[in-house]
PDB file of C-alpha atoms in Angstrom:
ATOM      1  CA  UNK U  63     -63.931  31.812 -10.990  1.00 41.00           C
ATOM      2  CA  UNK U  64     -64.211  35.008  -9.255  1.00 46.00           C
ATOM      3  CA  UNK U  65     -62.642  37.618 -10.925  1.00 51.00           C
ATOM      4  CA  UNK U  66     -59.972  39.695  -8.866  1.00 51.00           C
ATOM      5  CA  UNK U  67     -60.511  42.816  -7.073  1.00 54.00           C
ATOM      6  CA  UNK U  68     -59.036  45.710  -9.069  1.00 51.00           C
ATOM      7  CA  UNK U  69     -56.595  46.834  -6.226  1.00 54.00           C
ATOM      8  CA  UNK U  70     -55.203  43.126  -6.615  1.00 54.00           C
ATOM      9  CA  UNK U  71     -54.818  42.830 -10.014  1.00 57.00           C
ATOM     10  CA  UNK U  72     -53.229  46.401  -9.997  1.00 57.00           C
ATOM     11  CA  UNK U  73     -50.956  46.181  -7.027  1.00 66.00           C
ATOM     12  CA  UNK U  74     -50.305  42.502  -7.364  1.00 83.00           C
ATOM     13  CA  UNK U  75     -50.249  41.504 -11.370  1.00 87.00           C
ATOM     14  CA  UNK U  76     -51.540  38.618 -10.459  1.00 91.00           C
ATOM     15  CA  UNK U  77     -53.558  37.300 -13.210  1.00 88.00           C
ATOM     16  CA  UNK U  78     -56.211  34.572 -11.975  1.00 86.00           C
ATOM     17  CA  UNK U  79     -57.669  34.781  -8.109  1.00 87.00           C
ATOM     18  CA  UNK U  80     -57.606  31.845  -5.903  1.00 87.00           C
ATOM     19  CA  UNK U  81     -60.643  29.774  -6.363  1.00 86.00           C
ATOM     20  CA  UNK U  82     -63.385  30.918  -4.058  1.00 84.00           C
ATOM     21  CA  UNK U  83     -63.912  27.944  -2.489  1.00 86.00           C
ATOM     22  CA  UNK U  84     -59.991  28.217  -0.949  1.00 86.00           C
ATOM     23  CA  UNK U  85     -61.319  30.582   1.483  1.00 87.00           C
ATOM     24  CA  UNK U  86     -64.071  27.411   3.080  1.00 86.00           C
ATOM     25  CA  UNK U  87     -61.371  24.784   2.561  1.00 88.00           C
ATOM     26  CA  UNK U  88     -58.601  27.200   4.506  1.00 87.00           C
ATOM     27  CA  UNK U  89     -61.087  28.167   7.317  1.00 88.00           C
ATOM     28  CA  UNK U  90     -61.196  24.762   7.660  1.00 88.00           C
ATOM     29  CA  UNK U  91     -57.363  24.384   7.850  1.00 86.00           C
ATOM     30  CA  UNK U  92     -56.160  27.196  10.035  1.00 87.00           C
ATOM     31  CA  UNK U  93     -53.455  25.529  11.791  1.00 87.00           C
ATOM     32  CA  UNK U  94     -52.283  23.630   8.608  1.00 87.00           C
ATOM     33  CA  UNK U  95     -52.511  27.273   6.525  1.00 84.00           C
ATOM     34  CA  UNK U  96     -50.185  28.699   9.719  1.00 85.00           C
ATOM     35  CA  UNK U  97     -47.737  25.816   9.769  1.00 87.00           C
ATOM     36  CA  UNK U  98     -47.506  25.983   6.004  1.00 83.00           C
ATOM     37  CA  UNK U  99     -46.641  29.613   5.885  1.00 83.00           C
ATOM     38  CA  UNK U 100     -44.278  29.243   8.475  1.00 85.00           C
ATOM     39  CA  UNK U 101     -42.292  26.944   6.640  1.00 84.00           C
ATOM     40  CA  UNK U 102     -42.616  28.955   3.174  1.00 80.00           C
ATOM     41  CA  UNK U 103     -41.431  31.812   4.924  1.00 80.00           C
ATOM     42  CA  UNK U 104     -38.424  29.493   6.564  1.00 84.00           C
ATOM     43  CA  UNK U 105     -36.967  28.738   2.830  1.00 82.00           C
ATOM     44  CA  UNK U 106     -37.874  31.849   2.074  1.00 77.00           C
ATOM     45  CA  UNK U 107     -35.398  33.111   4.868  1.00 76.00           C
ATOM     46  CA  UNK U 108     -33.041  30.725   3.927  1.00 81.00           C
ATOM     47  CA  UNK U 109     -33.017  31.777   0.097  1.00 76.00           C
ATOM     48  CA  UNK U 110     -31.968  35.444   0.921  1.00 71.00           C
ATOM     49  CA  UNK U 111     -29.576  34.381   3.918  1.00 73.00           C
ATOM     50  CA  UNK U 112     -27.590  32.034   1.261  1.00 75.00           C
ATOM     51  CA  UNK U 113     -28.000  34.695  -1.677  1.00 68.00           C
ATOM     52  CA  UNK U 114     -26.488  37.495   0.882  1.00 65.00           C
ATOM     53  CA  UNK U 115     -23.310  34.910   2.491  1.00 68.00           C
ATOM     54  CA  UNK U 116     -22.626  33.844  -1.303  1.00 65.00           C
ATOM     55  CA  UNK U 117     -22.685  37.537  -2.341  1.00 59.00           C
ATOM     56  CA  UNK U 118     -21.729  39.944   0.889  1.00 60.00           C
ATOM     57  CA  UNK U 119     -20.146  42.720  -1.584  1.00 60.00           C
ATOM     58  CA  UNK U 120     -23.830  44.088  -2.847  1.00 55.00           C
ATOM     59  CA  UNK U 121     -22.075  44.676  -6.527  1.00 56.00           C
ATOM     60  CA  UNK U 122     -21.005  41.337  -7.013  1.00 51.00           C
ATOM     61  CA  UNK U 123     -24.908  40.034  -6.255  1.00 51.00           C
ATOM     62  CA  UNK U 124     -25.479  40.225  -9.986  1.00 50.00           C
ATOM     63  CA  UNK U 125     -22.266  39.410 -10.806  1.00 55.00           C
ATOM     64  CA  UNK U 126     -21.946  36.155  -9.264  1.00 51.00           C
ATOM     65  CA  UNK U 127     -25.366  35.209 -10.560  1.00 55.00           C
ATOM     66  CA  UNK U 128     -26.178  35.022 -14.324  1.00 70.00           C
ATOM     67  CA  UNK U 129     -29.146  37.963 -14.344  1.00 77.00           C
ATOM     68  CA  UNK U 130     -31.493  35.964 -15.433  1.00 83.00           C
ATOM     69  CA  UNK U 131     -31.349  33.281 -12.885  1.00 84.00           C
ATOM     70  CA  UNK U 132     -30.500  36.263 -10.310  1.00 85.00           C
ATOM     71  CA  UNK U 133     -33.873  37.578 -11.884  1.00 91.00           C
ATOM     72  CA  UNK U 134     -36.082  34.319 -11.645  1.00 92.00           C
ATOM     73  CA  UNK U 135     -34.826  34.137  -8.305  1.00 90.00           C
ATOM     74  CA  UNK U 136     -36.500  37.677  -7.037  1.00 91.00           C
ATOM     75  CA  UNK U 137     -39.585  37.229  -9.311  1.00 95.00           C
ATOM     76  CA  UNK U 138     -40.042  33.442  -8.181  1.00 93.00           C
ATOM     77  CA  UNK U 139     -39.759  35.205  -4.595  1.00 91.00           C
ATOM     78  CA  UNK U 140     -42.006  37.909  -5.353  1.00 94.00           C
ATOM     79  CA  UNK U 141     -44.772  36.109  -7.128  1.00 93.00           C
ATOM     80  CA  UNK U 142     -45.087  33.669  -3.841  1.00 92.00           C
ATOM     81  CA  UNK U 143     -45.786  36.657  -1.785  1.00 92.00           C
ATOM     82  CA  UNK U 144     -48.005  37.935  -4.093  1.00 94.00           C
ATOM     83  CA  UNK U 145     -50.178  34.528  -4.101  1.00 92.00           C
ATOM     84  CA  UNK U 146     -49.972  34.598  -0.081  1.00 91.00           C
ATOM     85  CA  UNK U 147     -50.854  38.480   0.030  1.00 93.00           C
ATOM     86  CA  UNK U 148     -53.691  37.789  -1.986  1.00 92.00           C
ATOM     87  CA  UNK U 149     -54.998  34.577  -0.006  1.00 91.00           C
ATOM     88  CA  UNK U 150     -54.515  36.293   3.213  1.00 93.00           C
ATOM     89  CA  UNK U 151     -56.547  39.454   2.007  1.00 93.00           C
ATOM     90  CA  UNK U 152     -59.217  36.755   1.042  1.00 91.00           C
ATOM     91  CA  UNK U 153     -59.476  35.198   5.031  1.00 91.00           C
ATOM     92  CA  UNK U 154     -59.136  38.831   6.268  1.00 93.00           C
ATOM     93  CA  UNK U 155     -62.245  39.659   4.687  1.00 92.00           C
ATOM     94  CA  UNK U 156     -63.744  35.739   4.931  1.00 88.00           C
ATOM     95  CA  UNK U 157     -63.886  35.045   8.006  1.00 90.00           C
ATOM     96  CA  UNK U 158     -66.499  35.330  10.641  1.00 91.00           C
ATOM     97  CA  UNK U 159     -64.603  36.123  13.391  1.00 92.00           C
ATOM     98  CA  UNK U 160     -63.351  39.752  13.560  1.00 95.00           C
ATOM     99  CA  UNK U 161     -59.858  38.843  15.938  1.00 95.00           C
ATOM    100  CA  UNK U 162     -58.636  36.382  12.728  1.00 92.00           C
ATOM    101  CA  UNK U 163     -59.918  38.877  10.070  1.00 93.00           C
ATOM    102  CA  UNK U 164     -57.287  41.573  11.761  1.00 95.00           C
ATOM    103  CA  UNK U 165     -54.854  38.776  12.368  1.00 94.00           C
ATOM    104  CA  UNK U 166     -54.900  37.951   8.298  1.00 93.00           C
ATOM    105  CA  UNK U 167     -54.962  41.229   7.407  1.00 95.00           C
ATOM    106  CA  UNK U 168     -51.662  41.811   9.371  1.00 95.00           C
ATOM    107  CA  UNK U 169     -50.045  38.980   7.394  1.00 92.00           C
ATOM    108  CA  UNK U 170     -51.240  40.144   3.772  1.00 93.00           C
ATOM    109  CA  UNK U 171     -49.578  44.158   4.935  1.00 93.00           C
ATOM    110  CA  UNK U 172     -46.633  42.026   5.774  1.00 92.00           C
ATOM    111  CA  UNK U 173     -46.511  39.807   2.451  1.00 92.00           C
ATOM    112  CA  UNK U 174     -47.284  42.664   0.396  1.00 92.00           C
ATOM    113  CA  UNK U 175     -44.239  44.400   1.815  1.00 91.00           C
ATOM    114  CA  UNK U 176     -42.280  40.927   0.899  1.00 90.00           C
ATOM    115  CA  UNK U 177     -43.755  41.226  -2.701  1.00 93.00           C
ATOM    116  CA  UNK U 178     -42.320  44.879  -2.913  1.00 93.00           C
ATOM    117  CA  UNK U 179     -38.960  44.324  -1.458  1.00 91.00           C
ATOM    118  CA  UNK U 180     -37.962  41.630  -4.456  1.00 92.00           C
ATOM    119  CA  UNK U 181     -39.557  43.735  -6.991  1.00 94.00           C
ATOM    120  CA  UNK U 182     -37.922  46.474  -5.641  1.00 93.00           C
ATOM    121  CA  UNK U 183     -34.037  44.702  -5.262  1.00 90.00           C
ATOM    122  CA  UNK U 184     -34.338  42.951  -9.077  1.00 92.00           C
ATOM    123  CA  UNK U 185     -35.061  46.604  -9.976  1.00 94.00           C
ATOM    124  CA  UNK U 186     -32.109  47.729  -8.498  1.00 90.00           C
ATOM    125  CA  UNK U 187     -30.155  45.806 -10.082  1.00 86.00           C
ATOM    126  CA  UNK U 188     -31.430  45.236 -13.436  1.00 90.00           C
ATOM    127  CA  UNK U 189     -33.231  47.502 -16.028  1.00 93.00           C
ATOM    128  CA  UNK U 190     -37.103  48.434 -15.064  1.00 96.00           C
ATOM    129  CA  UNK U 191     -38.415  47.178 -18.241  1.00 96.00           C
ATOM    130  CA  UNK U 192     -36.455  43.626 -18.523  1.00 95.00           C
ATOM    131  CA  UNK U 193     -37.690  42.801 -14.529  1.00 96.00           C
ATOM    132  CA  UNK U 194     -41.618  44.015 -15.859  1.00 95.00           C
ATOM    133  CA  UNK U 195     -41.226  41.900 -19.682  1.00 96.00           C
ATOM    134  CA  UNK U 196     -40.206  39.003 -17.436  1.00 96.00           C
ATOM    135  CA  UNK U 197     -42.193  39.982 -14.256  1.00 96.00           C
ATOM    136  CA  UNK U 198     -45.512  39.420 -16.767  1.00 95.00           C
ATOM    137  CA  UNK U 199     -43.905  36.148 -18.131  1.00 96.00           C
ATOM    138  CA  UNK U 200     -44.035  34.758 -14.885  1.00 95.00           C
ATOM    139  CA  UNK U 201     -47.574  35.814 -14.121  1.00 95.00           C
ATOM    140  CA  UNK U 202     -48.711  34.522 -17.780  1.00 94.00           C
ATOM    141  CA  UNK U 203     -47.476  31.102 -16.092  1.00 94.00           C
ATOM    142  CA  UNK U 204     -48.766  31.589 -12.790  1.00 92.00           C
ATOM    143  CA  UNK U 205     -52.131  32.320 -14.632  1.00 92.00           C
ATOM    144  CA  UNK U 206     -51.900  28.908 -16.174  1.00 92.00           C
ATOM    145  CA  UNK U 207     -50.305  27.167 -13.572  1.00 90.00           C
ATOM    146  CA  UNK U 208     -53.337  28.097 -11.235  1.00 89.00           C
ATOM    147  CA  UNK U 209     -55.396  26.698 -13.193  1.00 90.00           C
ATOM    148  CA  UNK U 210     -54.739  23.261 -13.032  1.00 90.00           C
ATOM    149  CA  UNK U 211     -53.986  23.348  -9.555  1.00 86.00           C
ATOM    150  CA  UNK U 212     -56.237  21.242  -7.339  1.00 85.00           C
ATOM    151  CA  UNK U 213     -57.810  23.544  -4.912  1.00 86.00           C
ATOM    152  CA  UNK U 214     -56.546  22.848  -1.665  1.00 81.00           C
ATOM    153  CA  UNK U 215     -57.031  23.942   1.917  1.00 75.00           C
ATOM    154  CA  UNK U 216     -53.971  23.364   3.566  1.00 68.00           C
ATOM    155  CA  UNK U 217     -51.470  25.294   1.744  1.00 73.00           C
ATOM    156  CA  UNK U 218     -51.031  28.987   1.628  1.00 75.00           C
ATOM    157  CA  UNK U 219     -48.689  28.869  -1.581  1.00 71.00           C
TER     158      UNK U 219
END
């Protein structure tokens, strides 16, 4: 497999790149990738929306939740915009035409902004080091989980 590009690896954490052949399978796929996102990004939506109308006082986020599933919940979040950030860097620079290069390249900026914000809120909330000791927990199992994953076109996530 193709080993990730250092700004990835670095900015990201992720641990294990999409298989190469995702990019010719997803170029394939457009419409399906688009859809999929869509809907990710939906639930996505939905996950905060609920987390905010359960919690509207921003001190009683943590509260309310135990920390460590208010924790999974931002990394969970955070490591799907990673994955999508990453896959959407790989069509920006994959594709032949130059219009959908710029147009996935928009969408990775954007997802990489996602992937920030949860980071970012977990370590508002919690101490730096317990969101990075679980942070690389997650992407240990991400790692693994990837790679038993059946490579697939017509998902994003």
């Amino acid at each position: 497999m193709k080993e990730l590009s250092v700004d990835v690896k670095n900015i990201l954490g992720l641990q294990l790149p999409s298989d190469p052949r995702w990019v010719n399978l997803a170029e394939l796929q457009l419409d399906e990738i688009l859809t999929d996102h869509a809907y990710c990004e939906q639930k996505a939506a939905t996950t905060c929306i609920s987390l905010i109308t359960k919690n509207s006082e921003k001190e009683l986020l943590v509260e309310e939740l135990p920390h460590e599933r208010f924790l999974d919940q931002m990394l969970i979040m955070a490591l799907i915009e990673a994955r999508s950030c990453e896959r959407f860097k790989r069509l920006s620079e994959g594709l032949d035409d130059a219009y959908m290069r710029n147009f996935y390249r928009r969408f990775m900026e954007s997802e990489a902004g996602h992937y920030t914000l949860f980071i970012t809120l977990a370590e508002h909330y919690l101490e730096k080091k317990v969101v990075r000791r679980r942070w690389a927990e997650w992407l240990k199992y991400e790692k693994e989980l990837m790679k038993e994953m059946e490579v697939r076109g017509d998902r994003i996530h």
